[in-house]
GROMACS .gro file of C-alpha atoms in nm:
model
  237
    1UNK     CA    1  -0.559  -1.175  -4.385
    2UNK     CA    2  -0.911  -1.149  -4.432
    3UNK     CA    3  -1.093  -0.847  -4.278
    4UNK     CA    4  -1.302  -1.081  -4.058
    5UNK     CA    5  -0.980  -1.168  -3.893
    6UNK     CA    6  -0.916  -0.831  -3.712
    7UNK     CA    7  -1.291  -0.832  -3.607
    8UNK     CA    8  -1.310  -1.063  -3.297
    9UNK     CA    9  -0.958  -0.902  -3.175
   10UNK     CA   10  -0.948  -0.705  -2.791
   11UNK     CA   11  -1.041  -0.351  -2.803
   12UNK     CA   12  -0.727  -0.225  -2.642
   13UNK     CA   13  -0.432  -0.182  -2.862
   14UNK     CA   14  -0.159  -0.352  -2.687
   15UNK     CA   15  -0.370  -0.654  -2.650
   16UNK     CA   16  -0.530  -0.605  -2.994
   17UNK     CA   17  -0.191  -0.606  -3.130
   18UNK     CA   18  -0.083  -0.907  -2.904
   19UNK     CA   19  -0.373  -1.151  -3.009
   20UNK     CA   20  -0.308  -1.069  -3.393
   21UNK     CA   21   0.054  -1.109  -3.372
   22UNK     CA   22  -0.078  -1.465  -3.223
   23UNK     CA   23  -0.287  -1.512  -3.520
   24UNK     CA   24   0.000  -1.446  -3.775
   25UNK     CA   25   0.267  -1.695  -3.616
   26UNK     CA   26   0.044  -1.978  -3.558
   27UNK     CA   27  -0.056  -1.901  -3.955
   28UNK     CA   28   0.307  -1.912  -4.062
   29UNK     CA   29   0.393  -2.222  -3.848
   30UNK     CA   30   0.119  -2.375  -4.027
   31UNK     CA   31   0.229  -2.280  -4.336
   32UNK     CA   32   0.585  -2.385  -4.223
   33UNK     CA   33   0.484  -2.734  -4.220
   34UNK     CA   34   0.287  -2.749  -4.470
   35UNK     CA   35   0.558  -2.652  -4.682
   36UNK     CA   36   0.749  -2.936  -4.567
   37UNK     CA   37   0.984  -2.742  -4.331
   38UNK     CA   38   1.016  -2.377  -4.526
   39UNK     CA   39   0.828  -2.064  -4.581
   40UNK     CA   40   0.785  -1.867  -4.901
   41UNK     CA   41   0.970  -1.522  -4.929
   42UNK     CA   42   0.586  -1.378  -5.000
   43UNK     CA   43   0.455  -1.521  -4.646
   44UNK     CA   44   0.755  -1.395  -4.477
   45UNK     CA   45   0.722  -1.078  -4.630
   46UNK     CA   46   0.354  -1.072  -4.522
   47UNK     CA   47   0.426  -1.170  -4.179
   48UNK     CA   48   0.664  -0.835  -4.179
   49UNK     CA   49   0.427  -0.597  -4.330
   50UNK     CA   50   0.118  -0.678  -4.126
   51UNK     CA   51   0.275  -0.669  -3.798
   52UNK     CA   52   0.483  -0.352  -3.878
   53UNK     CA   53   0.139  -0.178  -4.030
   54UNK     CA   54  -0.020  -0.297  -3.724
   55UNK     CA   55   0.211  -0.171  -3.406
   56UNK     CA   56   0.224   0.158  -3.642
   57UNK     CA   57  -0.156   0.180  -3.663
   58UNK     CA   58  -0.210   0.122  -3.299
   59UNK     CA   59   0.073   0.343  -3.197
   60UNK     CA   60   0.272   0.059  -2.974
   61UNK     CA   61   0.586   0.107  -3.090
   62UNK     CA   62   0.800   0.063  -3.421
   63UNK     CA   63   0.926  -0.212  -3.596
   64UNK     CA   64   1.151  -0.183  -3.850
   65UNK     CA   65   1.070  -0.281  -4.199
   66UNK     CA   66   1.282  -0.510  -4.431
   67UNK     CA   67   1.378  -0.488  -4.803
   68UNK     CA   68   1.217  -0.785  -4.986
   69UNK     CA   69   1.537  -0.811  -5.172
   70UNK     CA   70   1.669  -0.940  -4.825
   71UNK     CA   71   1.398  -1.098  -4.671
   72UNK     CA   72   1.540  -1.452  -4.546
   73UNK     CA   73   1.846  -1.256  -4.417
   74UNK     CA   74   1.677  -1.041  -4.199
   75UNK     CA   75   1.382  -1.229  -4.127
   76UNK     CA   76   1.492  -1.415  -3.813
   77UNK     CA   77   1.647  -1.027  -3.622
   78UNK     CA   78   1.278  -0.895  -3.729
   79UNK     CA   79   1.105  -1.236  -3.571
   80UNK     CA   80   1.319  -1.135  -3.278
   81UNK     CA   81   1.221  -0.785  -3.225
   82UNK     CA   82   0.862  -0.889  -3.229
   83UNK     CA   83   0.903  -1.145  -2.977
   84UNK     CA   84   1.056  -0.818  -2.762
   85UNK     CA   85   0.808  -0.598  -2.819
   86UNK     CA   86   0.578  -0.853  -2.718
   87UNK     CA   87   0.708  -0.949  -2.415
   88UNK     CA   88   0.720  -0.556  -2.328
   89UNK     CA   89   0.322  -0.541  -2.414
   90UNK     CA   90   0.259  -0.862  -2.198
   91UNK     CA   91   0.436  -0.741  -1.889
   92UNK     CA   92   0.253  -0.398  -1.932
   93UNK     CA   93  -0.072  -0.553  -1.938
   94UNK     CA   94  -0.190  -0.608  -1.574
   95UNK     CA   95  -0.406  -0.927  -1.529
   96UNK     CA   96  -0.769  -0.882  -1.533
   97UNK     CA   97  -0.876  -0.831  -1.157
   98UNK     CA   98  -1.234  -0.944  -1.009
   99UNK     CA   99  -1.303  -0.626  -0.904
  100UNK     CA  100  -1.324  -0.541  -1.322
  101UNK     CA  101  -1.533  -0.749  -1.396
  102UNK     CA  102  -1.872  -0.922  -1.278
  103UNK     CA  103  -2.061  -1.296  -1.352
  104UNK     CA  104  -2.359  -1.095  -1.453
  105UNK     CA  105  -2.663  -1.346  -1.364
  106UNK     CA  106  -2.896  -1.517  -1.636
  107UNK     CA  107  -3.152  -1.279  -1.596
  108UNK     CA  108  -2.976  -0.987  -1.616
  109UNK     CA  109  -2.762  -1.126  -1.900
  110UNK     CA  110  -3.112  -1.150  -2.089
  111UNK     CA  111  -3.240  -0.821  -1.984
  112UNK     CA  112  -2.914  -0.651  -2.097
  113UNK     CA  113  -2.940  -0.798  -2.454
  114UNK     CA  114  -3.300  -0.741  -2.478
  115UNK     CA  115  -3.198  -0.349  -2.415
  116UNK     CA  116  -2.907  -0.425  -2.684
  117UNK     CA  117  -3.128  -0.516  -2.962
  118UNK     CA  118  -3.352  -0.256  -2.884
  119UNK     CA  119  -3.048  -0.005  -2.893
  120UNK     CA  120  -2.971  -0.176  -3.205
  121UNK     CA  121  -3.347  -0.130  -3.374
  122UNK     CA  122  -3.334   0.239  -3.247
  123UNK     CA  123  -2.976   0.297  -3.499
  124UNK     CA  124  -3.105   0.111  -3.788
  125UNK     CA  125  -3.402   0.307  -3.819
  126UNK     CA  126  -3.233   0.619  -3.711
  127UNK     CA  127  -3.127   0.941  -4.008
  128UNK     CA  128  -2.750   0.864  -3.961
  129UNK     CA  129  -2.559   0.755  -4.176
  130UNK     CA  130  -2.474   0.416  -4.346
  131UNK     CA  131  -2.133   0.468  -4.238
  132UNK     CA  132  -2.218   0.497  -3.893
  133UNK     CA  133  -2.480   0.227  -3.872
  134UNK     CA  134  -2.235  -0.021  -3.960
  135UNK     CA  135  -1.955   0.136  -3.668
  136UNK     CA  136  -2.259   0.119  -3.435
  137UNK     CA  137  -2.334  -0.227  -3.528
  138UNK     CA  138  -1.987  -0.342  -3.457
  139UNK     CA  139  -2.001  -0.205  -3.166
  140UNK     CA  140  -2.336  -0.338  -3.048
  141UNK     CA  141  -2.169  -0.712  -3.137
  142UNK     CA  142  -1.833  -0.651  -2.938
  143UNK     CA  143  -2.101  -0.513  -2.652
  144UNK     CA  144  -2.274  -0.838  -2.710
  145UNK     CA  145  -1.987  -1.029  -2.697
  146UNK     CA  146  -1.874  -0.868  -2.361
  147UNK     CA  147  -2.205  -0.925  -2.191
  148UNK     CA  148  -2.175  -1.326  -2.292
  149UNK     CA  149  -1.849  -1.342  -2.118
  150UNK     CA  150  -1.824  -1.577  -1.805
  151UNK     CA  151  -1.715  -1.207  -1.612
  152UNK     CA  152  -1.788  -0.891  -1.802
  153UNK     CA  153  -1.549  -0.599  -1.802
  154UNK     CA  154  -1.702  -0.333  -1.638
  155UNK     CA  155  -1.464  -0.067  -1.753
  156UNK     CA  156  -1.482  -0.178  -2.139
  157UNK     CA  157  -1.850  -0.216  -2.126
  158UNK     CA  158  -1.870   0.172  -2.002
  159UNK     CA  159  -1.642   0.244  -2.302
  160UNK     CA  160  -1.887   0.107  -2.525
  161UNK     CA  161  -2.188   0.254  -2.397
  162UNK     CA  162  -2.029   0.604  -2.411
  163UNK     CA  163  -1.960   0.530  -2.836
  164UNK     CA  164  -2.339   0.439  -2.885
  165UNK     CA  165  -2.424   0.721  -2.692
  166UNK     CA  166  -2.260   1.000  -2.885
  167UNK     CA  167  -2.423   0.833  -3.183
  168UNK     CA  168  -2.766   1.051  -3.006
  169UNK     CA  169  -2.579   1.392  -3.018
  170UNK     CA  170  -2.752   1.597  -3.295
  171UNK     CA  171  -2.963   1.364  -3.451
  172UNK     CA  172  -3.340   1.314  -3.443
  173UNK     CA  173  -3.576   1.244  -3.196
  174UNK     CA  174  -3.570   0.904  -3.325
  175UNK     CA  175  -3.261   0.858  -3.067
  176UNK     CA  176  -3.401   1.015  -2.822
  177UNK     CA  177  -3.441   0.713  -2.599
  178UNK     CA  178  -3.113   0.589  -2.636
  179UNK     CA  179  -2.978   0.742  -2.305
  180UNK     CA  180  -3.194   0.586  -2.064
  181UNK     CA  181  -3.182   0.284  -2.252
  182UNK     CA  182  -2.762   0.264  -2.179
  183UNK     CA  183  -2.864   0.443  -1.829
  184UNK     CA  184  -3.079   0.072  -1.762
  185UNK     CA  185  -2.779  -0.150  -1.890
  186UNK     CA  186  -2.524   0.026  -1.673
  187UNK     CA  187  -2.795   0.049  -1.378
  188UNK     CA  188  -2.803  -0.339  -1.417
  189UNK     CA  189  -2.418  -0.423  -1.442
  190UNK     CA  190  -2.396  -0.185  -1.108
  191UNK     CA  191  -2.702  -0.423  -0.951
  192UNK     CA  192  -2.501  -0.738  -1.012
  193UNK     CA  193  -2.191  -0.607  -0.910
  194UNK     CA  194  -2.323  -0.479  -0.614
  195UNK     CA  195  -2.466  -0.825  -0.520
  196UNK     CA  196  -2.160  -0.987  -0.575
  197UNK     CA  197  -1.970  -0.774  -0.329
  198UNK     CA  198  -2.215  -0.854  -0.058
  199UNK     CA  199  -2.185  -1.220  -0.126
  200UNK     CA  200  -1.767  -1.195  -0.130
  201UNK     CA  201  -1.786  -0.993   0.193
  202UNK     CA  202  -2.020  -1.221   0.367
  203UNK     CA  203  -1.801  -1.546   0.245
  204UNK     CA  204  -1.465  -1.358   0.336
  205UNK     CA  205  -1.652  -1.298   0.701
  206UNK     CA  206  -1.714  -1.644   0.762
  207UNK     CA  207  -1.400  -1.747   0.636
  208UNK     CA  208  -1.243  -1.538   0.923
  209UNK     CA  209  -1.500  -1.680   1.164
  210UNK     CA  210  -1.401  -2.027   1.112
  211UNK     CA  211  -0.994  -1.907   1.158
  212UNK     CA  212  -1.125  -1.765   1.504
  213UNK     CA  213  -1.245  -2.060   1.573
  214UNK     CA  214  -0.993  -2.278   1.474
  215UNK     CA  215  -0.752  -2.076   1.709
  216UNK     CA  216  -0.931  -2.085   2.038
  217UNK     CA  217  -0.811  -2.471   2.065
  218UNK     CA  218  -0.446  -2.441   2.022
  219UNK     CA  219  -0.215  -2.795   1.980
  220UNK     CA  220  -0.070  -2.773   2.297
  221UNK     CA  221  -0.488  -2.763   2.482
  222UNK     CA  222  -0.501  -3.056   2.227
  223UNK     CA  223  -0.229  -3.240   2.357
  224UNK     CA  224  -0.263  -3.145   2.706
  225UNK     CA  225  -0.689  -3.277   2.701
  226UNK     CA  226  -0.572  -3.619   2.503
  227UNK     CA  227  -0.302  -3.670   2.801
  228UNK     CA  228  -0.552  -3.560   3.076
  229UNK     CA  229  -0.845  -3.786   2.962
  230UNK     CA  230  -0.603  -4.085   2.911
  231UNK     CA  231  -0.481  -4.061   3.242
  232UNK     CA  232  -0.848  -4.105   3.420
  233UNK     CA  233  -0.858  -4.464   3.223
  234UNK     CA  234  -0.816  -4.762   3.468
  235UNK     CA  235  -0.570  -5.012   3.344
  236UNK     CA  236  -0.715  -5.372   3.369
  237UNK     CA  237  -0.515  -5.643   3.550
   0.00000   0.00000   0.00000
């Protein structure tokens, strides 16, 4: 796999490994079809090495390595252990709750993206090492992805902003504006979240009022009213 294949993986270790596993599984299945219903030993070994190394590096579990000489015999049990680990991790990961995210408005999203570019420019003009500049650029890329998502994960944004703020520690005055710009992004997200919660509260209140209105007239009352109304009708002879 190319290094670029790892760039868009989630930040959380469990989700990161699960998505990597999906990529490797898809790649193996595609090669299976291309090889007319079979995989080469090196393809199986690559599958084993990638997922084992990733699980160890991310600290989410341990997968036993397979000897290259026994790759065909031991591959199916290994793949089953991969499926078992994926199941445990999938059950452990909680679904995204709307309280942990926000749908940013178009103006807010635009302003945040402008602030991100300003932060990126500050970093690039600073005296930090090229290695740290590359790390910061990667963080900014991930941050932009979160801001452009239909719902922005507030916790993940906070983690990334904290990582960006760390670059300002012990550096020159060129990065003195980092904290205020980071604070602006946090405030913009917080304002949209408060507005979203207020709108949701109004919707819930309206829904409750409709339910109360519906309960004011019971089915028995409706039936009695219909019978009463019909009793006054004159029957022509």
